[in-house]
C-alpha cells in the first residue's frame, strides 16, 4: 500500500542553520531516500520551494481566485513529501519516524485512497 509522508517544518529554523549544518541535513535526507529506494519502499520524494513561492487557488461560484499563501496559523509549513510503499500504517509510521526533518518538524502520514476510475474519465 502507498502512504504519503508530508514533511512540515518551520522554515525559520532552517534559515538559522549554518552552511555546514544545512549540507549535513541534506546529505542525511538524501541518504535516507537512497536507503528506502534500495529496500523498494521509495516511490518518489522531493522538497518544495519556500512557502513564499506558493499560491492558493480557489474556485467559488465559477470564479477562480489566487492568493499568495498558504496563510495558516502555524509556524510549520509543508516543505516536502515522500511517497512510500509499506505493508500497513504502522510500517509507514516507522518509515516516517526516520525522516531526518521529523526531529525538528512533523510528518503527516496519509494512506493513498484507492479510487476506481470511470472508463473514459480524465486521469
PDB file of C-alpha atoms in Angstrom:
ATOM      1  CA  UNK A   1       0.000   0.000   0.000  1.00  0.00           C
ATOM      2  CA  UNK A   2       1.175   3.540  -0.672  1.00  0.00           C
ATOM      3  CA  UNK A   3       1.474   6.212   2.027  1.00  0.00           C
ATOM      4  CA  UNK A   4       2.224   9.898   1.594  1.00  0.00           C
ATOM      5  CA  UNK A   5       4.529  11.353   4.237  1.00  0.00           C
ATOM      6  CA  UNK A   6       4.021  15.119   4.311  1.00  0.00           C
ATOM      7  CA  UNK A   7       7.023  16.879   5.842  1.00  0.00           C
ATOM      8  CA  UNK A   8       6.231  20.013   7.861  1.00  0.00           C
ATOM      9  CA  UNK A   9       8.816  22.285   9.475  1.00  0.00           C
ATOM     10  CA  UNK A  10       9.461  25.880  10.465  1.00  0.00           C
ATOM     11  CA  UNK A  11      11.414  27.499   7.614  1.00  0.00           C
ATOM     12  CA  UNK A  12      12.931  29.953  10.123  1.00  0.00           C
ATOM     13  CA  UNK A  13      14.682  27.053  11.871  1.00  0.00           C
ATOM     14  CA  UNK A  14      16.349  26.014   8.632  1.00  0.00           C
ATOM     15  CA  UNK A  15      17.275  29.624   7.871  1.00  0.00           C
ATOM     16  CA  UNK A  16      19.222  29.679  11.153  1.00  0.00           C
ATOM     17  CA  UNK A  17      21.357  26.658  10.157  1.00  0.00           C
ATOM     18  CA  UNK A  18      24.976  27.193   9.206  1.00  0.00           C
ATOM     19  CA  UNK A  19      26.014  26.176   5.702  1.00  0.00           C
ATOM     20  CA  UNK A  20      27.670  23.031   7.075  1.00  0.00           C
ATOM     21  CA  UNK A  21      24.579  22.088   9.124  1.00  0.00           C
ATOM     22  CA  UNK A  22      22.340  22.588   6.072  1.00  0.00           C
ATOM     23  CA  UNK A  23      24.658  20.437   3.959  1.00  0.00           C
ATOM     24  CA  UNK A  24      24.712  17.713   6.630  1.00  0.00           C
ATOM     25  CA  UNK A  25      20.907  17.658   6.845  1.00  0.00           C
ATOM     26  CA  UNK A  26      20.606  17.497   3.049  1.00  0.00           C
ATOM     27  CA  UNK A  27      23.128  14.640   2.879  1.00  0.00           C
ATOM     28  CA  UNK A  28      21.310  12.747   5.645  1.00  0.00           C
ATOM     29  CA  UNK A  29      17.964  13.222   3.889  1.00  0.00           C
ATOM     30  CA  UNK A  30      19.344  12.018   0.540  1.00  0.00           C
ATOM     31  CA  UNK A  31      20.971   9.018   2.240  1.00  0.00           C
ATOM     32  CA  UNK A  32      17.646   8.046   3.830  1.00  0.00           C
ATOM     33  CA  UNK A  33      15.870   8.371   0.472  1.00  0.00           C
ATOM     34  CA  UNK A  34      18.528   6.079  -1.045  1.00  0.00           C
ATOM     35  CA  UNK A  35      18.045   3.575   1.803  1.00  0.00           C
ATOM     36  CA  UNK A  36      14.280   3.497   1.162  1.00  0.00           C
ATOM     37  CA  UNK A  37      14.925   3.153  -2.582  1.00  0.00           C
ATOM     38  CA  UNK A  38      17.269   0.192  -2.055  1.00  0.00           C
ATOM     39  CA  UNK A  39      14.553  -1.556   0.015  1.00  0.00           C
ATOM     40  CA  UNK A  40      11.955  -0.924  -2.696  1.00  0.00           C
ATOM     41  CA  UNK A  41       9.926   1.370  -0.438  1.00  0.00           C
ATOM     42  CA  UNK A  42      10.536   4.753  -2.084  1.00  0.00           C
ATOM     43  CA  UNK A  43       8.104   5.757  -4.807  1.00  0.00           C
ATOM     44  CA  UNK A  44       9.110   9.434  -5.033  1.00  0.00           C
ATOM     45  CA  UNK A  45      10.462  12.128  -2.716  1.00  0.00           C
ATOM     46  CA  UNK A  46      11.098  15.818  -3.201  1.00  0.00           C
ATOM     47  CA  UNK A  47      11.475  19.082  -1.351  1.00  0.00           C
ATOM     48  CA  UNK A  48       9.199  22.003  -2.105  1.00  0.00           C
ATOM     49  CA  UNK A  49      10.230  25.582  -2.786  1.00  0.00           C
ATOM     50  CA  UNK A  50       9.739  28.088   0.018  1.00  0.00           C
ATOM     51  CA  UNK A  51       6.209  28.927   1.090  1.00  0.00           C
ATOM     52  CA  UNK A  52       6.681  32.477  -0.239  1.00  0.00           C
ATOM     53  CA  UNK A  53       6.522  30.946  -3.737  1.00  0.00           C
ATOM     54  CA  UNK A  54       3.204  29.169  -3.111  1.00  0.00           C
ATOM     55  CA  UNK A  55      -0.214  30.190  -4.409  1.00  0.00           C
ATOM     56  CA  UNK A  56      -3.618  29.117  -3.151  1.00  0.00           C
ATOM     57  CA  UNK A  57      -6.231  28.626  -5.885  1.00  0.00           C
ATOM     58  CA  UNK A  58      -9.967  28.533  -5.197  1.00  0.00           C
ATOM     59  CA  UNK A  59     -12.989  28.340  -7.450  1.00  0.00           C
ATOM     60  CA  UNK A  60     -16.193  29.751  -5.994  1.00  0.00           C
ATOM     61  CA  UNK A  61     -19.385  30.301  -7.959  1.00  0.00           C
ATOM     62  CA  UNK A  62     -17.487  29.706 -11.180  1.00  0.00           C
ATOM     63  CA  UNK A  63     -14.818  32.339 -10.429  1.00  0.00           C
ATOM     64  CA  UNK A  64     -11.177  31.448  -9.930  1.00  0.00           C
ATOM     65  CA  UNK A  65      -9.090  33.355  -7.426  1.00  0.00           C
ATOM     66  CA  UNK A  66      -5.478  33.040  -6.424  1.00  0.00           C
ATOM     67  CA  UNK A  67      -3.747  34.401  -3.380  1.00  0.00           C
ATOM     68  CA  UNK A  68      -0.258  34.243  -2.004  1.00  0.00           C
ATOM     69  CA  UNK A  69      -0.102  31.514   0.503  1.00  0.00           C
ATOM     70  CA  UNK A  70      -0.620  29.386   2.293  1.00  0.00           C
ATOM     71  CA  UNK A  71      -1.514  31.515   5.280  1.00  0.00           C
ATOM     72  CA  UNK A  72      -2.331  29.395   8.282  1.00  0.00           C
ATOM     73  CA  UNK A  73      -1.938  29.967  11.991  1.00  0.00           C
ATOM     74  CA  UNK A  74       1.139  27.788  12.407  1.00  0.00           C
ATOM     75  CA  UNK A  75       4.890  28.157  12.307  1.00  0.00           C
ATOM     76  CA  UNK A  76       5.326  24.940  10.355  1.00  0.00           C
ATOM     77  CA  UNK A  77       4.810  24.791   6.612  1.00  0.00           C
ATOM     78  CA  UNK A  78       4.650  21.909   4.169  1.00  0.00           C
ATOM     79  CA  UNK A  79       8.202  21.620   2.921  1.00  0.00           C
ATOM     80  CA  UNK A  80       8.355  18.301   1.139  1.00  0.00           C
ATOM     81  CA  UNK A  81       6.906  14.858   0.669  1.00  0.00           C
ATOM     82  CA  UNK A  82       7.894  11.232   0.424  1.00  0.00           C
ATOM     83  CA  UNK A  83       5.595   8.683  -1.191  1.00  0.00           C
ATOM     84  CA  UNK A  84       6.420   5.224   0.157  1.00  0.00           C
ATOM     85  CA  UNK A  85       5.287   1.629  -0.155  1.00  0.00           C
ATOM     86  CA  UNK A  86       4.607  -0.054   3.194  1.00  0.00           C
ATOM     87  CA  UNK A  87       2.731  -3.169   4.279  1.00  0.00           C
ATOM     88  CA  UNK A  88       0.496  -1.200   6.666  1.00  0.00           C
ATOM     89  CA  UNK A  89       0.104   2.099   8.536  1.00  0.00           C
ATOM     90  CA  UNK A  90       2.409   1.014  11.363  1.00  0.00           C
ATOM     91  CA  UNK A  91       5.201   0.265   8.900  1.00  0.00           C
ATOM     92  CA  UNK A  92       4.642   3.664   7.224  1.00  0.00           C
ATOM     93  CA  UNK A  93       4.854   5.366  10.628  1.00  0.00           C
ATOM     94  CA  UNK A  94       8.181   3.638  11.276  1.00  0.00           C
ATOM     95  CA  UNK A  95       9.462   4.923   7.929  1.00  0.00           C
ATOM     96  CA  UNK A  96       8.241   8.458   8.720  1.00  0.00           C
ATOM     97  CA  UNK A  97       9.903   8.434  12.145  1.00  0.00           C
ATOM     98  CA  UNK A  98      13.307   8.088  10.469  1.00  0.00           C
ATOM     99  CA  UNK A  99      12.881  11.070   8.138  1.00  0.00           C
ATOM    100  CA  UNK A 100      15.584  13.491   9.353  1.00  0.00           C
ATOM    101  CA  UNK A 101      13.248  16.516   9.477  1.00  0.00           C
ATOM    102  CA  UNK A 102      10.964  14.640  11.905  1.00  0.00           C
ATOM    103  CA  UNK A 103      13.446  15.689  14.613  1.00  0.00           C
ATOM    104  CA  UNK A 104      12.570  19.373  14.160  1.00  0.00           C
ATOM    105  CA  UNK A 105       9.169  19.323  12.488  1.00  0.00           C
ATOM    106  CA  UNK A 106       6.398  16.818  11.970  1.00  0.00           C
ATOM    107  CA  UNK A 107       5.494  14.186   9.428  1.00  0.00           C
ATOM    108  CA  UNK A 108       1.865  13.584   8.490  1.00  0.00           C
ATOM    109  CA  UNK A 109       1.327  10.023   7.231  1.00  0.00           C
ATOM    110  CA  UNK A 110      -1.693   9.539   4.960  1.00  0.00           C
ATOM    111  CA  UNK A 111      -2.759   6.378   3.149  1.00  0.00           C
ATOM    112  CA  UNK A 112      -3.338   6.847  -0.567  1.00  0.00           C
ATOM    113  CA  UNK A 113      -7.020   6.282  -1.378  1.00  0.00           C
ATOM    114  CA  UNK A 114      -7.824   3.669  -3.970  1.00  0.00           C
ATOM    115  CA  UNK A 115     -10.379   5.286  -6.218  1.00  0.00           C
ATOM    116  CA  UNK A 116     -11.957   3.431  -9.091  1.00  0.00           C
ATOM    117  CA  UNK A 117     -11.595   5.498 -12.260  1.00  0.00           C
ATOM    118  CA  UNK A 118     -14.541   5.572 -14.579  1.00  0.00           C
ATOM    119  CA  UNK A 119     -13.778   4.449 -18.109  1.00  0.00           C
ATOM    120  CA  UNK A 120     -13.204   7.472 -20.305  1.00  0.00           C
ATOM    121  CA  UNK A 121     -12.683   9.900 -17.431  1.00  0.00           C
ATOM    122  CA  UNK A 122      -9.707  12.209 -17.240  1.00  0.00           C
ATOM    123  CA  UNK A 123      -6.769  10.975 -15.173  1.00  0.00           C
TER     124      UNK A 123
END
